[in-house]
mmCIF file of C-alpha atoms and ligand atoms in Angstrom:
data_model
loop_
_atom_site.group_PDB
_atom_site.id
_atom_site.type_symbol
_atom_site.label_atom_id
_atom_site.label_comp_id
_atom_site.label_asym_id
_atom_site.label_seq_id
_atom_site.Cartn_x
_atom_site.Cartn_y
_atom_site.Cartn_z
ATOM 1 C CA UNK A 59 9.629 -23.220 -1.664
ATOM 2 C CA UNK A 60 13.356 -24.026 -1.867
ATOM 3 C CA UNK A 61 15.316 -23.435 1.319
ATOM 4 C CA UNK A 62 17.575 -20.390 1.444
ATOM 5 C CA UNK A 63 20.740 -22.404 0.876
ATOM 6 C CA UNK A 64 19.691 -23.884 -2.466
ATOM 7 C CA UNK A 65 18.447 -20.465 -3.472
ATOM 8 C CA UNK A 66 21.919 -19.043 -3.077
ATOM 9 C CA UNK A 67 23.377 -21.809 -5.280
ATOM 10 C CA UNK A 68 20.973 -21.018 -8.098
ATOM 11 C CA UNK A 69 21.428 -17.348 -7.555
ATOM 12 C CA UNK A 70 25.104 -16.414 -7.672
ATOM 13 C CA UNK A 71 24.424 -12.914 -6.391
ATOM 14 C CA UNK A 72 26.669 -11.719 -3.628
ATOM 15 C CA UNK A 73 25.453 -9.765 -0.646
ATOM 16 C CA UNK A 74 26.838 -6.280 -0.668
ATOM 17 C CA UNK A 75 29.816 -5.749 1.601
ATOM 18 C CA UNK A 76 29.009 -3.943 4.887
ATOM 19 C CA UNK A 77 30.583 -0.785 3.550
ATOM 20 C CA UNK A 78 28.541 -0.937 0.332
ATOM 21 C CA UNK A 79 25.399 -1.561 2.344
ATOM 22 C CA UNK A 80 26.061 1.247 4.782
ATOM 23 C CA UNK A 81 26.384 3.619 1.848
ATOM 24 C CA UNK A 82 23.061 2.407 0.504
ATOM 25 C CA UNK A 83 20.849 5.444 0.371
ATOM 26 C CA UNK A 84 18.283 4.524 -2.206
ATOM 27 C CA UNK A 85 17.146 1.674 -4.433
ATOM 28 C CA UNK A 86 16.935 4.209 -7.225
ATOM 29 C CA UNK A 87 20.740 4.657 -7.140
ATOM 30 C CA UNK A 88 21.197 0.882 -7.206
ATOM 31 C CA UNK A 89 18.837 0.448 -10.168
ATOM 32 C CA UNK A 90 20.642 3.172 -12.076
ATOM 33 C CA UNK A 91 24.007 1.427 -11.730
ATOM 34 C CA UNK A 92 25.026 0.130 -15.179
ATOM 35 C CA UNK A 93 24.277 -3.462 -16.178
ATOM 36 C CA UNK A 94 22.199 -4.503 -13.175
ATOM 37 C CA UNK A 95 20.576 -7.790 -14.176
ATOM 38 C CA UNK A 96 20.142 -9.431 -10.790
ATOM 39 C CA UNK A 97 19.639 -8.131 -7.286
ATOM 40 C CA UNK A 98 22.231 -8.197 -4.454
ATOM 41 C CA UNK A 99 21.337 -11.041 -2.085
ATOM 42 C CA UNK A 100 20.602 -8.698 0.818
ATOM 43 C CA UNK A 101 17.498 -7.669 -1.163
ATOM 44 C CA UNK A 102 16.307 -11.245 -1.524
ATOM 45 C CA UNK A 103 13.242 -11.782 0.610
ATOM 46 C CA UNK A 104 11.717 -14.801 -1.109
ATOM 47 C CA UNK A 105 12.832 -17.317 1.500
ATOM 48 C CA UNK A 106 11.015 -15.519 4.335
ATOM 49 C CA UNK A 107 8.485 -18.050 5.693
ATOM 50 C CA UNK A 108 5.920 -15.345 6.551
ATOM 51 C CA UNK A 109 5.545 -14.321 2.948
ATOM 52 C CA UNK A 110 3.505 -16.634 0.763
ATOM 53 C CA UNK A 111 2.580 -15.772 -2.821
ATOM 54 C CA UNK A 112 -0.710 -14.064 -3.644
ATOM 55 C CA UNK A 113 -3.687 -15.843 -5.143
ATOM 56 C CA UNK A 114 -6.575 -14.454 -7.121
ATOM 57 C CA UNK A 115 -9.481 -13.193 -5.035
ATOM 58 C CA UNK A 116 -12.660 -15.223 -5.028
ATOM 59 C CA UNK A 117 -14.398 -12.044 -4.004
ATOM 60 C CA UNK A 118 -13.762 -8.378 -4.743
ATOM 61 C CA UNK A 119 -12.741 -5.562 -2.442
ATOM 62 C CA UNK A 120 -15.896 -3.578 -1.579
ATOM 63 C CA UNK A 121 -16.596 -0.269 -3.314
ATOM 64 C CA UNK A 122 -17.957 2.630 -1.296
ATOM 65 C CA UNK A 123 -19.617 5.579 -3.023
ATOM 66 C CA UNK A 124 -18.542 8.632 -1.019
ATOM 67 C CA UNK A 125 -21.273 10.850 -2.491
ATOM 68 C CA UNK A 126 -23.930 8.726 -0.764
ATOM 69 C CA UNK A 127 -22.367 9.496 2.617
ATOM 70 C CA UNK A 128 -23.358 13.120 2.241
ATOM 71 C CA UNK A 129 -26.787 12.262 0.794
ATOM 72 C CA UNK A 130 -29.731 14.083 2.416
ATOM 73 C CA UNK A 131 -31.891 10.965 1.868
ATOM 74 C CA UNK A 132 -31.982 9.094 5.224
ATOM 75 C CA UNK A 133 -32.590 5.699 3.530
ATOM 76 C CA UNK A 134 -29.550 6.097 1.352
ATOM 77 C CA UNK A 135 -27.499 7.204 4.308
ATOM 78 C CA UNK A 136 -28.454 4.241 6.437
ATOM 79 C CA UNK A 137 -27.689 1.882 3.541
ATOM 80 C CA UNK A 138 -24.250 3.349 2.971
ATOM 81 C CA UNK A 139 -23.500 3.224 6.705
ATOM 82 C CA UNK A 140 -24.363 -0.491 6.676
ATOM 83 C CA UNK A 141 -22.114 -0.996 3.642
ATOM 84 C CA UNK A 142 -19.297 0.862 5.369
ATOM 85 C CA UNK A 143 -19.716 -1.264 8.479
ATOM 86 C CA UNK A 144 -19.564 -4.451 6.428
ATOM 87 C CA UNK A 145 -16.527 -3.280 4.434
ATOM 88 C CA UNK A 146 -14.641 -2.401 7.632
ATOM 89 C CA UNK A 147 -15.690 -5.589 9.405
ATOM 90 C CA UNK A 148 -15.192 -8.130 6.630
ATOM 91 C CA UNK A 149 -12.273 -6.614 4.724
ATOM 92 C CA UNK A 150 -10.732 -3.624 6.509
ATOM 93 C CA UNK A 151 -10.146 -2.370 2.952
ATOM 94 C CA UNK A 152 -12.362 -0.704 0.370
ATOM 95 C CA UNK A 153 -12.185 1.418 -2.753
ATOM 96 C CA UNK A 154 -13.675 4.863 -2.452
ATOM 97 C CA UNK A 155 -15.273 6.389 -5.550
ATOM 98 C CA UNK A 156 -17.021 9.743 -6.157
ATOM 99 C CA UNK A 157 -14.896 11.298 -3.420
ATOM 100 C CA UNK A 158 -14.685 14.744 -4.990
ATOM 101 C CA UNK A 159 -10.876 15.053 -5.012
ATOM 102 C CA UNK A 160 -10.039 16.061 -8.580
ATOM 103 C CA UNK A 161 -8.244 13.795 -10.996
ATOM 104 C CA UNK A 162 -5.872 16.650 -11.806
ATOM 105 C CA UNK A 163 -4.856 17.120 -8.150
ATOM 106 C CA UNK A 164 -4.222 13.374 -7.808
ATOM 107 C CA UNK A 165 -2.071 13.413 -10.938
ATOM 108 C CA UNK A 166 -0.171 16.543 -9.877
ATOM 109 C CA UNK A 167 0.697 15.105 -6.490
ATOM 110 C CA UNK A 168 1.962 11.840 -8.042
ATOM 111 C CA UNK A 169 4.000 13.873 -10.575
ATOM 112 C CA UNK A 170 5.411 15.936 -7.715
ATOM 113 C CA UNK A 171 6.572 12.764 -5.948
ATOM 114 C CA UNK A 172 8.222 11.538 -9.121
ATOM 115 C CA UNK A 173 10.067 14.856 -9.470
ATOM 116 C CA UNK A 174 11.095 14.745 -5.825
ATOM 117 C CA UNK A 175 12.638 11.270 -6.214
ATOM 118 C CA UNK A 176 14.406 12.516 -9.365
ATOM 119 C CA UNK A 177 16.158 15.343 -7.488
ATOM 120 C CA UNK A 178 19.950 15.024 -7.174
ATOM 121 C CA UNK A 179 20.879 12.819 -4.214
ATOM 122 C CA UNK A 180 22.555 15.716 -2.325
ATOM 123 C CA UNK A 181 19.245 17.565 -2.209
ATOM 124 C CA UNK A 182 17.327 14.558 -0.870
ATOM 125 C CA UNK A 183 20.101 13.820 1.645
ATOM 126 C CA UNK A 184 19.128 16.913 3.603
ATOM 127 C CA UNK A 185 16.168 14.838 4.832
ATOM 128 C CA UNK A 186 17.972 11.558 5.452
ATOM 129 C CA UNK A 187 17.914 10.163 8.998
ATOM 130 C CA UNK A 188 16.675 7.439 11.308
ATOM 131 C CA UNK A 189 14.706 9.555 13.788
ATOM 132 C CA UNK A 190 11.011 8.820 13.201
ATOM 133 C CA UNK A 191 10.119 12.234 14.661
ATOM 134 C CA UNK A 192 12.013 14.126 11.979
ATOM 135 C CA UNK A 193 9.207 16.125 10.300
ATOM 136 C CA UNK A 194 10.529 15.398 6.798
ATOM 137 C CA UNK A 195 12.349 12.132 6.188
ATOM 138 C CA UNK A 196 13.816 10.569 3.043
ATOM 139 C CA UNK A 197 15.221 7.074 3.037
ATOM 140 C CA UNK A 198 15.238 3.563 1.729
ATOM 141 C CA UNK A 199 13.454 0.496 3.070
ATOM 142 C CA UNK A 200 15.507 -1.407 5.594
ATOM 143 C CA UNK A 201 14.542 -4.119 8.030
ATOM 144 C CA UNK A 202 14.725 -2.298 11.383
ATOM 145 C CA UNK A 203 15.272 -5.531 13.290
ATOM 146 C CA UNK A 204 18.483 -6.539 11.592
ATOM 147 C CA UNK A 205 19.488 -3.523 9.490
ATOM 148 C CA UNK A 206 21.036 -5.944 7.036
ATOM 149 C CA UNK A 207 18.132 -6.619 4.779
ATOM 150 C CA UNK A 208 16.838 -4.024 2.324
ATOM 151 C CA UNK A 209 13.457 -3.554 0.722
ATOM 152 C CA UNK A 210 12.936 -2.477 -2.877
ATOM 153 C CA UNK A 211 11.571 0.914 -1.940
ATOM 154 C CA UNK A 212 12.624 4.510 -1.354
ATOM 155 C CA UNK A 213 10.348 6.815 0.605
ATOM 156 C CA UNK A 214 9.552 10.361 1.578
ATOM 157 C CA UNK A 215 7.632 10.638 4.835
ATOM 158 C CA UNK A 216 6.326 14.017 5.995
ATOM 159 C CA UNK A 217 4.220 15.117 8.969
ATOM 160 C CA UNK A 218 1.635 17.402 7.364
ATOM 161 C CA UNK A 219 -0.808 17.963 10.256
ATOM 162 C CA UNK A 220 -1.322 19.537 12.830
ATOM 163 C CA UNK A 221 1.730 21.438 11.503
ATOM 164 C CA UNK A 222 2.326 21.413 7.786
ATOM 165 C CA UNK A 223 5.937 20.564 6.908
ATOM 166 C CA UNK A 224 7.170 19.912 3.392
ATOM 167 C CA UNK A 225 10.336 20.117 1.241
ATOM 168 C CA UNK A 226 10.736 23.360 -0.738
ATOM 169 C CA UNK A 227 11.820 21.435 -3.853
ATOM 170 C CA UNK A 228 10.836 20.610 -6.564
ATOM 171 C CA UNK A 229 9.199 23.927 -7.199
ATOM 172 C CA UNK A 230 5.443 23.936 -6.721
ATOM 173 C CA UNK A 231 5.298 20.496 -5.047
ATOM 174 C CA UNK A 232 4.828 21.933 -1.563
ATOM 175 C CA UNK A 233 1.667 23.830 -2.573
ATOM 176 C CA UNK A 234 0.191 20.801 -4.365
ATOM 177 C CA UNK A 235 0.961 18.567 -1.379
ATOM 178 C CA UNK A 236 -0.618 21.079 1.015
ATOM 179 C CA UNK A 237 -3.839 21.114 -0.991
ATOM 180 C CA UNK A 238 -3.790 17.318 -1.312
ATOM 181 C CA UNK A 239 -3.265 16.906 2.440
ATOM 182 C CA UNK A 240 -6.156 19.245 3.198
ATOM 183 C CA UNK A 241 -8.538 17.503 0.784
ATOM 184 C CA UNK A 242 -7.630 13.985 1.936
ATOM 185 C CA UNK A 243 -8.026 15.067 5.563
ATOM 186 C CA UNK A 244 -11.537 16.293 4.762
ATOM 187 C CA UNK A 245 -12.390 12.997 3.064
ATOM 188 C CA UNK A 246 -11.096 10.938 6.006
ATOM 189 C CA UNK A 247 -12.982 13.079 8.520
ATOM 190 C CA UNK A 248 -16.204 12.595 6.566
ATOM 191 C CA UNK A 249 -15.583 8.840 6.402
ATOM 192 C CA UNK A 250 -14.977 8.810 10.158
ATOM 193 C CA UNK A 251 -18.383 10.452 10.681
ATOM 194 C CA UNK A 252 -19.873 7.486 8.856
ATOM 195 C CA UNK A 253 -17.710 5.065 10.847
ATOM 196 C CA UNK A 254 -18.849 6.718 14.113
ATOM 197 C CA UNK A 255 -22.421 5.978 13.066
ATOM 198 C CA UNK A 256 -21.631 2.457 11.947
ATOM 199 C CA UNK A 257 -20.277 1.823 15.453
ATOM 200 C CA UNK A 258 -23.548 3.155 16.872
ATOM 201 C CA UNK A 259 -22.364 6.630 17.883
ATOM 202 C CA UNK A 260 -23.297 10.126 16.862
ATOM 203 C CA UNK A 261 -21.427 11.484 13.824
ATOM 204 C CA UNK A 262 -18.821 13.557 15.632
ATOM 205 C CA UNK A 263 -17.893 10.828 18.155
ATOM 206 C CA UNK A 264 -14.518 9.839 16.645
ATOM 207 C CA UNK A 265 -13.594 13.402 15.761
ATOM 208 C CA UNK A 266 -14.046 14.433 19.409
ATOM 209 C CA UNK A 267 -12.680 11.307 21.088
ATOM 210 C CA UNK A 268 -9.534 11.253 18.908
ATOM 211 C CA UNK A 269 -9.014 15.049 18.890
ATOM 212 C CA UNK A 270 -8.877 15.139 15.115
ATOM 213 C CA UNK A 271 -8.578 18.936 15.129
ATOM 214 C CA UNK A 272 -4.932 18.256 15.923
ATOM 215 C CA UNK A 273 -4.843 14.726 14.509
ATOM 216 C CA UNK A 274 -1.563 13.387 13.130
ATOM 217 C CA UNK A 275 -1.587 13.220 9.348
ATOM 218 C CA UNK A 276 1.339 11.746 7.421
ATOM 219 C CA UNK A 277 2.158 12.099 3.725
ATOM 220 C CA UNK A 278 4.080 8.936 2.839
ATOM 221 C CA UNK A 279 5.300 8.650 -0.754
ATOM 222 C CA UNK A 280 6.789 5.333 -1.908
ATOM 223 C CA UNK A 281 8.975 4.735 -4.961
ATOM 224 C CA UNK A 282 9.346 1.161 -6.214
ATOM 225 C CA UNK A 283 11.850 1.164 -9.095
ATOM 226 C CA UNK A 284 11.746 -1.587 -11.726
ATOM 227 C CA UNK A 285 13.333 -4.715 -10.306
ATOM 228 C CA UNK A 286 15.263 -7.272 -12.405
ATOM 229 C CA UNK A 287 14.140 -10.137 -10.115
ATOM 230 C CA UNK A 288 10.786 -9.056 -8.690
ATOM 231 C CA UNK A 289 9.933 -12.521 -7.367
ATOM 232 C CA UNK A 290 12.878 -12.341 -4.956
ATOM 233 C CA UNK A 291 12.496 -8.775 -3.670
ATOM 234 C CA UNK A 292 9.846 -7.101 -1.510
ATOM 235 C CA UNK A 293 8.698 -3.462 -1.688
ATOM 236 C CA UNK A 294 7.102 -3.207 1.766
ATOM 237 C CA UNK A 295 6.782 -6.354 3.888
ATOM 238 C CA UNK A 296 3.503 -7.260 5.602
ATOM 239 C CA UNK A 297 2.474 -4.576 8.104
ATOM 240 C CA UNK A 298 -0.547 -2.729 9.433
ATOM 241 C CA UNK A 299 -0.935 1.072 9.452
ATOM 242 C CA UNK A 300 -1.080 2.720 12.866
ATOM 243 C CA UNK A 301 -3.555 5.569 12.282
ATOM 244 C CA UNK A 302 -7.354 5.412 12.086
ATOM 245 C CA UNK A 303 -7.833 5.331 8.298
ATOM 246 C CA UNK A 304 -5.319 5.512 5.422
ATOM 247 C CA UNK A 305 -6.034 6.717 1.875
ATOM 248 C CA UNK A 306 -3.740 5.364 -0.841
ATOM 249 C CA UNK A 307 -3.279 6.300 -4.498
ATOM 250 C CA UNK A 308 -0.795 4.969 -7.046
ATOM 251 C CA UNK A 309 0.267 5.484 -10.647
ATOM 252 C CA UNK A 310 -1.855 2.579 -11.920
ATOM 253 C CA UNK A 311 0.919 -0.023 -11.922
ATOM 254 C CA UNK A 312 -0.369 -2.324 -9.200
ATOM 255 C CA UNK A 313 1.543 -4.079 -6.447
ATOM 256 C CA UNK A 314 -0.542 -3.664 -3.297
ATOM 257 C CA UNK A 315 -1.585 -6.949 -1.707
ATOM 258 C CA UNK A 316 -3.846 -7.407 1.288
ATOM 259 C CA UNK A 317 -4.521 -10.277 3.606
ATOM 260 C CA UNK A 318 -8.106 -11.502 3.548
ATOM 261 C CA UNK A 319 -9.334 -14.727 5.170
ATOM 262 C CA UNK A 320 -5.726 -15.758 5.716
ATOM 263 C CA UNK A 321 -4.681 -15.373 2.042
ATOM 264 C CA UNK A 322 -2.899 -12.666 0.080
ATOM 265 C CA UNK A 323 -4.871 -10.866 -2.645
ATOM 266 C CA UNK A 324 -3.826 -8.401 -5.314
ATOM 267 C CA UNK A 325 -5.674 -5.107 -5.164
ATOM 268 C CA UNK A 326 -6.176 -3.474 -8.535
ATOM 269 C CA UNK A 327 -7.535 -0.033 -7.699
ATOM 270 C CA UNK A 328 -10.219 1.462 -9.941
ATOM 271 C CA UNK A 329 -8.839 4.515 -11.774
ATOM 272 C CA UNK A 330 -9.136 7.697 -9.669
ATOM 273 C CA UNK A 331 -10.325 5.834 -6.606
ATOM 274 C CA UNK A 332 -8.766 5.879 -3.161
ATOM 275 C CA UNK A 333 -7.860 2.579 -1.567
ATOM 276 C CA UNK A 334 -8.906 2.984 2.064
ATOM 277 C CA UNK A 335 -7.837 0.803 4.950
ATOM 278 C CA UNK A 336 -8.564 0.672 8.654
ATOM 279 C CA UNK A 337 -5.596 1.198 10.999
ATOM 280 C CA UNK A 338 -4.489 0.012 14.439
ATOM 281 C CA UNK A 339 -6.215 2.836 16.322
ATOM 282 C CA UNK A 340 -9.583 2.120 14.752
ATOM 283 C CA UNK A 341 -9.135 -1.498 15.810
ATOM 284 C CA UNK A 342 -8.465 -0.369 19.395
ATOM 285 C CA UNK A 343 -11.248 2.248 19.507
ATOM 286 C CA UNK A 344 -13.805 -0.189 18.050
ATOM 287 C CA UNK A 345 -12.658 -2.829 20.547
ATOM 288 C CA UNK A 346 -11.743 -5.169 17.722
ATOM 289 C CA UNK A 347 -14.937 -4.848 15.672
ATOM 290 C CA UNK A 348 -12.803 -3.421 12.865
ATOM 291 C CA UNK A 349 -9.427 -5.090 12.433
ATOM 292 C CA UNK A 350 -6.294 -3.431 11.161
ATOM 293 C CA UNK A 351 -5.506 -5.520 8.105
ATOM 294 C CA UNK A 352 -2.057 -6.677 7.028
ATOM 295 C CA UNK A 353 -0.892 -5.499 3.637
ATOM 296 C CA UNK A 354 2.348 -5.352 1.649
ATOM 297 C CA UNK A 355 3.677 -4.082 -1.686
ATOM 298 C CA UNK A 356 5.344 -6.333 -4.251
ATOM 299 C CA UNK A 357 7.516 -5.058 -7.092
ATOM 300 C CA UNK A 358 7.753 -5.680 -10.827
ATOM 301 C CA UNK A 359 10.237 -5.644 -13.708
ATOM 302 C CA UNK A 360 8.202 -3.538 -16.130
ATOM 303 C CA UNK A 361 7.572 -0.104 -14.663
ATOM 304 C CA UNK A 362 8.414 2.152 -11.753
ATOM 305 C CA UNK A 363 5.573 2.362 -9.299
ATOM 306 C CA UNK A 364 4.801 5.351 -7.091
ATOM 307 C CA UNK A 365 2.202 5.285 -4.342
ATOM 308 C CA UNK A 366 1.152 7.836 -1.746
ATOM 309 C CA UNK A 367 -0.317 6.678 1.553
ATOM 310 C CA UNK A 368 -1.986 9.328 3.683
ATOM 311 C CA UNK A 369 -2.999 8.094 7.118
ATOM 312 C CA UNK A 370 -4.872 10.223 9.639
ATOM 313 C CA UNK A 371 -4.622 9.311 13.311
ATOM 314 C CA UNK A 372 -5.524 10.717 16.724
ATOM 315 C CA UNK A 373 -3.615 13.704 18.105
ATOM 316 C CA UNK A 374 -0.299 12.506 19.535
ATOM 317 C CA UNK A 375 -1.332 13.202 23.142
ATOM 318 C CA UNK A 376 -4.607 11.241 22.905
ATOM 319 C CA UNK A 377 -4.744 8.141 25.060
ATOM 320 C CA UNK A 378 -6.604 5.641 22.909
ATOM 321 C CA UNK A 379 -8.616 2.856 24.480
ATOM 322 C CA UNK A 380 -11.663 0.849 23.403
ATOM 323 C CA UNK A 381 -14.748 3.133 23.412
ATOM 324 C CA UNK A 382 -16.312 2.744 26.894
ATOM 325 C CA UNK A 383 -19.777 2.380 25.306
ATOM 326 C CA UNK A 384 -18.549 -0.736 23.486
ATOM 327 C CA UNK A 385 -17.242 -2.484 26.572
ATOM 328 C CA UNK A 386 -20.140 -1.824 28.888
ATOM 329 C CA UNK A 387 -23.753 -2.892 28.829
ATOM 330 C CA UNK A 388 -25.363 -6.117 27.806
ATOM 331 C CA UNK A 389 -24.110 -6.263 24.249
ATOM 332 C CA UNK A 390 -20.616 -5.130 25.109
ATOM 333 C CA UNK A 391 -17.622 -7.414 25.486
ATOM 334 C CA UNK A 392 -14.687 -6.873 27.825
ATOM 335 C CA UNK A 393 -11.970 -4.450 26.766
ATOM 336 C CA UNK A 394 -9.723 -6.282 24.327
ATOM 337 C CA UNK A 395 -6.849 -3.737 24.328
ATOM 338 C CA UNK A 396 -4.847 -1.781 26.857
ATOM 339 C CA UNK A 397 -4.978 2.019 26.599
ATOM 340 C CA UNK A 398 -1.928 3.843 25.280
ATOM 341 C CA UNK A 399 -1.041 7.352 24.223
ATOM 342 C CA UNK A 400 -0.586 7.589 20.437
ATOM 343 C CA UNK A 401 2.889 9.118 20.788
ATOM 344 C CA UNK A 402 4.031 6.237 23.032
ATOM 345 C CA UNK A 403 2.552 3.773 20.567
ATOM 346 C CA UNK A 404 4.659 5.252 17.763
ATOM 347 C CA UNK A 405 7.791 5.141 19.921
ATOM 348 C CA UNK A 406 7.138 1.495 20.781
ATOM 349 C CA UNK A 407 7.068 0.485 17.083
ATOM 350 C CA UNK A 408 10.787 1.150 16.925
ATOM 351 C CA UNK A 409 11.974 -2.306 17.877
ATOM 352 C CA UNK A 410 10.224 -3.773 14.853
ATOM 353 C CA UNK A 411 7.454 -5.684 16.651
ATOM 354 C CA UNK A 412 3.975 -4.265 16.010
ATOM 355 C CA UNK A 413 2.874 -2.327 19.094
ATOM 356 C CA UNK A 414 -0.691 -3.592 18.731
ATOM 357 C CA UNK A 415 0.600 -7.036 19.752
ATOM 358 C CA UNK A 416 1.579 -5.628 23.177
ATOM 359 C CA UNK A 417 -1.840 -4.082 23.730
ATOM 360 C CA UNK A 418 -4.095 -7.041 22.886
ATOM 361 C CA UNK A 419 -5.634 -8.618 25.964
ATOM 362 C CA UNK A 420 -6.666 -12.248 26.141
ATOM 363 C CA UNK A 421 -10.467 -11.925 26.020
ATOM 364 C CA UNK A 422 -12.540 -15.035 26.170
HETATM 365 C C1 LIG B 568 2.237 2.142 3.170
HETATM 366 C C2 LIG B 568 1.733 1.083 2.286
HETATM 367 C C3 LIG B 568 1.390 0.180 0.080
HETATM 368 C C4 LIG B 568 1.667 0.484 -1.342
HETATM 369 O O1 LIG B 568 2.882 3.090 2.670
HETATM 370 O O2 LIG B 568 1.971 2.047 4.394
HETATM 371 O O3 LIG B 568 1.168 0.144 2.776
HETATM 372 O O4 LIG B 568 0.972 -0.114 -2.176
HETATM 373 N N1 LIG B 568 1.912 1.174 0.956
HETATM 374 O O5 LIG B 568 2.552 1.281 -1.645
HETATM 375 NI NI1 LIG B 569 0.616 0.513 4.831
#
């Protein structure tokens, strides 16, 4: 890849002035400015050495049939638990089919997000802010480390459990989002029963240990407008999710990439499926058996993409550590992570370095 300096010769784009950048509220506003044919250079991410291009997978993301998890047939159940274990261990990502959440609810919630992002800016500005503990937050992607680089993404992030918060506009969206949050929470809890078993525990182990009754659930909607130079911009840079499991849907445009065996792969979700991934706290609880996998979202020049990520994590006051049963006994290995309260973990993310990196212990 060409070094950054030659890139700026080929690309005459100017960085925005500090005052333009500080007024930057959304990518949507930028895209709607007349005659935009190239991106301001403070959106150009292509020279970042951590970000290599994606290749085609030589293998496919596993598919898990949710209906088998609730099967009364013990043989089917043990097979699906083995499949779940393998999917979490080898990929940390899978597509979930036959999950029982209706197609119409999935469409309504995506439509609601679209309408939210189309609200006049003044109405969205009510939710603007940097405080990660704000229950409803609207904003645009910005690199927290330098605050000078922008990502090609606007977002709405809402804490929907244990307390349900949500914007009152557009009309009807709040009710749809409440139903969607409830249904996705049920799906994740059922999956976590299976994951408890795949780790060798009884079904309710994770639910009890992580206090899921008051578990933190987030509704995170992402808007990726069409981008005139998609190869230069980045929607969301490589990151891991901090909860236990995340469910993701999108409006069938594509753009999610995951890291697998050290390479980036495109994920093309099956229609009406959930893309599920394991998060940091499942990595800690499982003592590293299940890894929290890096993923990112790239952008395109053809269509606006909307995705909704719904992670469920422990309750904020839960101190998460590797399950004692996995670090003791003959088959166990030493604890590979330090314990930390989930709330403190979230606060620690603020400086831009993944908190999981602080907690990993050097285990032989
Ligand atoms: C996220 C996320 C990916 C996508 O919101 O955490 O990883 O495809 N989104 O939008
Ligand atoms: Ni994510």
